[in-house]
Amino acid sequence: MHWYVDALRKYATFGGRARRAEYWMFGLVNYAIGVVLLAAGAALDLGPPYSPFALFWLAMFLPALAVSVRRLHDTGRTGWWLLLGLIPVVGHFVLLVFHCTESRPGENEYGAPPKYIGAHV
């Protein structure tokens, strides 16, 4: 759970690097919370603009974007690669591969590898 909290602490921090675990756990927890909120909104018969899921999505958009940029930084790429997501299917597949790619060892232009900075053991 600390990966999720760490990503939220860096709410709008686009600099630095993020490990694969931080990126994927943040996404997994957001997905689980989203499913619960979607079900709650459906059970309460709330409209789209006021649904708990829509409010949660708005609140999590910026940290999700930030952790994705930091994950790309960890693989040695700039955050501008996220624009590939605008290309249907192919862009999402390429980003999936980038997000699954192992971190670049050693320090790069975005900082030291996060695996060794404040690592949670």
CSV table of C-alpha atoms in Angstrom, one decimal:
chain,number,residue,atom,x,y,z
A,1,MET,CA,0.0,0.0,0.0
A,2,HIS,CA,3.0,2.3,0.5
A,3,TRP,CA,3.4,2.5,-3.3
A,4,TYR,CA,0.0,4.1,-3.6
A,5,VAL,CA,0.6,6.5,-0.8
A,6,ASP,CA,4.1,7.4,-2.2
A,7,ALA,CA,2.5,8.2,-5.6
A,8,LEU,CA,-0.2,10.4,-3.9
A,9,ARG,CA,2.5,12.2,-1.9
A,10,LYS,CA,4.0,13.2,-5.3
A,11,TYR,CA,0.6,14.3,-6.5
A,12,ALA,CA,1.8,16.6,-9.3
A,13,THR,CA,5.5,15.9,-9.3
A,14,PHE,CA,6.6,15.3,-12.9
A,15,GLY,CA,10.3,15.2,-12.2
A,16,GLY,CA,12.2,12.2,-11.0
A,17,ARG,CA,11.7,8.5,-11.6
A,18,ALA,CA,9.2,5.9,-10.5
A,19,ARG,CA,9.8,2.2,-10.2
A,20,ARG,CA,7.6,-0.3,-11.9
A,21,ALA,CA,6.1,-1.4,-8.6
A,22,GLU,CA,5.0,2.2,-7.8
A,23,TYR,CA,3.4,2.7,-11.3
A,24,TRP,CA,1.6,-0.7,-11.4
A,25,MET,CA,0.4,-0.7,-7.8
A,26,PHE,CA,-0.9,2.8,-8.2
A,27,GLY,CA,-2.9,1.7,-11.2
A,28,LEU,CA,-4.1,-1.5,-9.6
A,29,VAL,CA,-5.4,0.3,-6.5
A,30,ASN,CA,-7.0,3.0,-8.6
A,31,TYR,CA,-8.7,0.3,-10.7
A,32,ALA,CA,-10.0,-1.5,-7.6
A,33,ILE,CA,-11.3,1.8,-6.0
A,34,GLY,CA,-12.9,2.7,-9.4
A,35,VAL,CA,-14.8,-0.6,-9.6
A,36,VAL,CA,-16.2,-0.1,-6.1
A,37,LEU,CA,-17.2,3.5,-6.8
A,38,LEU,CA,-18.8,2.5,-10.1
A,39,ALA,CA,-20.8,-0.1,-8.4
A,40,ALA,CA,-21.8,2.3,-5.6
A,41,GLY,CA,-22.8,4.9,-8.1
A,42,ALA,CA,-24.9,2.4,-10.0
A,43,ALA,CA,-26.6,1.2,-6.8
A,44,LEU,CA,-27.4,4.7,-5.7
A,45,ASP,CA,-28.5,5.5,-9.3
A,46,LEU,CA,-26.4,8.7,-9.4
A,47,GLY,CA,-26.0,10.5,-12.7
A,48,PRO,CA,-22.6,10.7,-14.5
A,49,PRO,CA,-21.6,14.2,-13.4
A,50,TYR,CA,-22.1,13.4,-9.7
A,51,SER,CA,-21.1,9.8,-9.6
A,52,PRO,CA,-18.4,8.9,-7.1
A,53,PHE,CA,-16.4,7.4,-9.9
A,54,ALA,CA,-16.3,10.6,-12.0
A,55,LEU,CA,-15.2,12.6,-8.9
A,56,PHE,CA,-12.5,10.0,-8.1
A,57,TRP,CA,-11.3,10.0,-11.8
A,58,LEU,CA,-11.0,13.8,-11.7
A,59,ALA,CA,-9.0,13.7,-8.4
A,60,MET,CA,-6.7,10.9,-9.7
A,61,PHE,CA,-6.1,12.2,-13.2
A,62,LEU,CA,-3.1,14.4,-12.3
A,63,PRO,CA,-1.3,11.9,-10.0
A,64,ALA,CA,-1.8,9.1,-12.6
A,65,LEU,CA,-0.3,11.4,-15.3
A,66,ALA,CA,2.6,12.3,-13.0
A,67,VAL,CA,3.4,8.7,-12.1
A,68,SER,CA,3.3,7.7,-15.7
A,69,VAL,CA,5.7,10.5,-16.7
A,70,ARG,CA,8.1,9.5,-13.8
A,71,ARG,CA,7.9,5.8,-15.0
A,72,LEU,CA,8.9,6.9,-18.5
A,73,HIS,CA,11.8,8.9,-17.0
A,74,ASP,CA,12.9,5.7,-15.2
A,75,THR,CA,13.2,4.0,-18.6
A,76,GLY,CA,15.2,6.9,-20.0
A,77,ARG,CA,12.4,8.5,-22.0
A,78,THR,CA,10.8,11.9,-21.7
A,79,GLY,CA,7.2,12.4,-20.6
A,80,TRP,CA,6.3,13.5,-24.1
A,81,TRP,CA,6.2,9.8,-25.1
A,82,LEU,CA,2.7,9.8,-23.4
A,83,LEU,CA,1.4,11.5,-26.5
A,84,LEU,CA,1.6,8.1,-28.1
A,85,GLY,CA,-1.5,7.3,-26.2
A,86,LEU,CA,-3.4,9.5,-28.7
A,87,ILE,CA,-2.7,6.9,-31.4
A,88,PRO,CA,-5.4,4.2,-31.1
A,89,VAL,CA,-4.3,0.7,-30.2
A,90,VAL,CA,-0.7,1.0,-31.4
A,91,GLY,CA,0.1,3.9,-29.1
A,92,HIS,CA,-1.4,2.2,-26.1
A,93,PHE,CA,0.5,-1.0,-26.8
A,94,VAL,CA,3.8,0.9,-27.2
A,95,LEU,CA,3.2,2.7,-23.9
A,96,LEU,CA,2.4,-0.6,-22.2
A,97,VAL,CA,5.8,-2.0,-23.4
A,98,PHE,CA,7.5,1.2,-22.2
A,99,HIS,CA,5.9,0.9,-18.7
A,100,CYS,CA,6.8,-2.7,-18.4
A,101,THR,CA,10.4,-2.1,-19.5
A,102,GLU,CA,13.1,-2.5,-16.8
A,103,SER,CA,14.6,0.6,-15.2
A,104,ARG,CA,17.7,2.0,-16.7
A,105,PRO,CA,20.5,1.2,-14.2
A,106,GLY,CA,22.5,4.0,-12.7
A,107,GLU,CA,21.7,7.7,-12.7
A,108,ASN,CA,20.2,9.3,-15.8
A,109,GLU,CA,19.2,12.9,-16.6
A,110,TYR,CA,16.1,12.5,-14.4
A,111,GLY,CA,17.9,11.5,-11.3
A,112,ALA,CA,19.2,8.5,-9.4
A,113,PRO,CA,17.4,5.2,-9.7
A,114,PRO,CA,14.5,5.1,-7.2
A,115,LYS,CA,15.2,1.5,-6.3
A,116,TYR,CA,18.0,2.8,-4.0
A,117,ILE,CA,16.5,6.1,-2.8
A,118,GLY,CA,14.4,5.6,0.3
A,119,ALA,CA,13.8,1.9,-0.7
A,120,HIS,CA,11.1,0.2,1.4
A,121,VAL,CA,12.4,-3.1,2.5
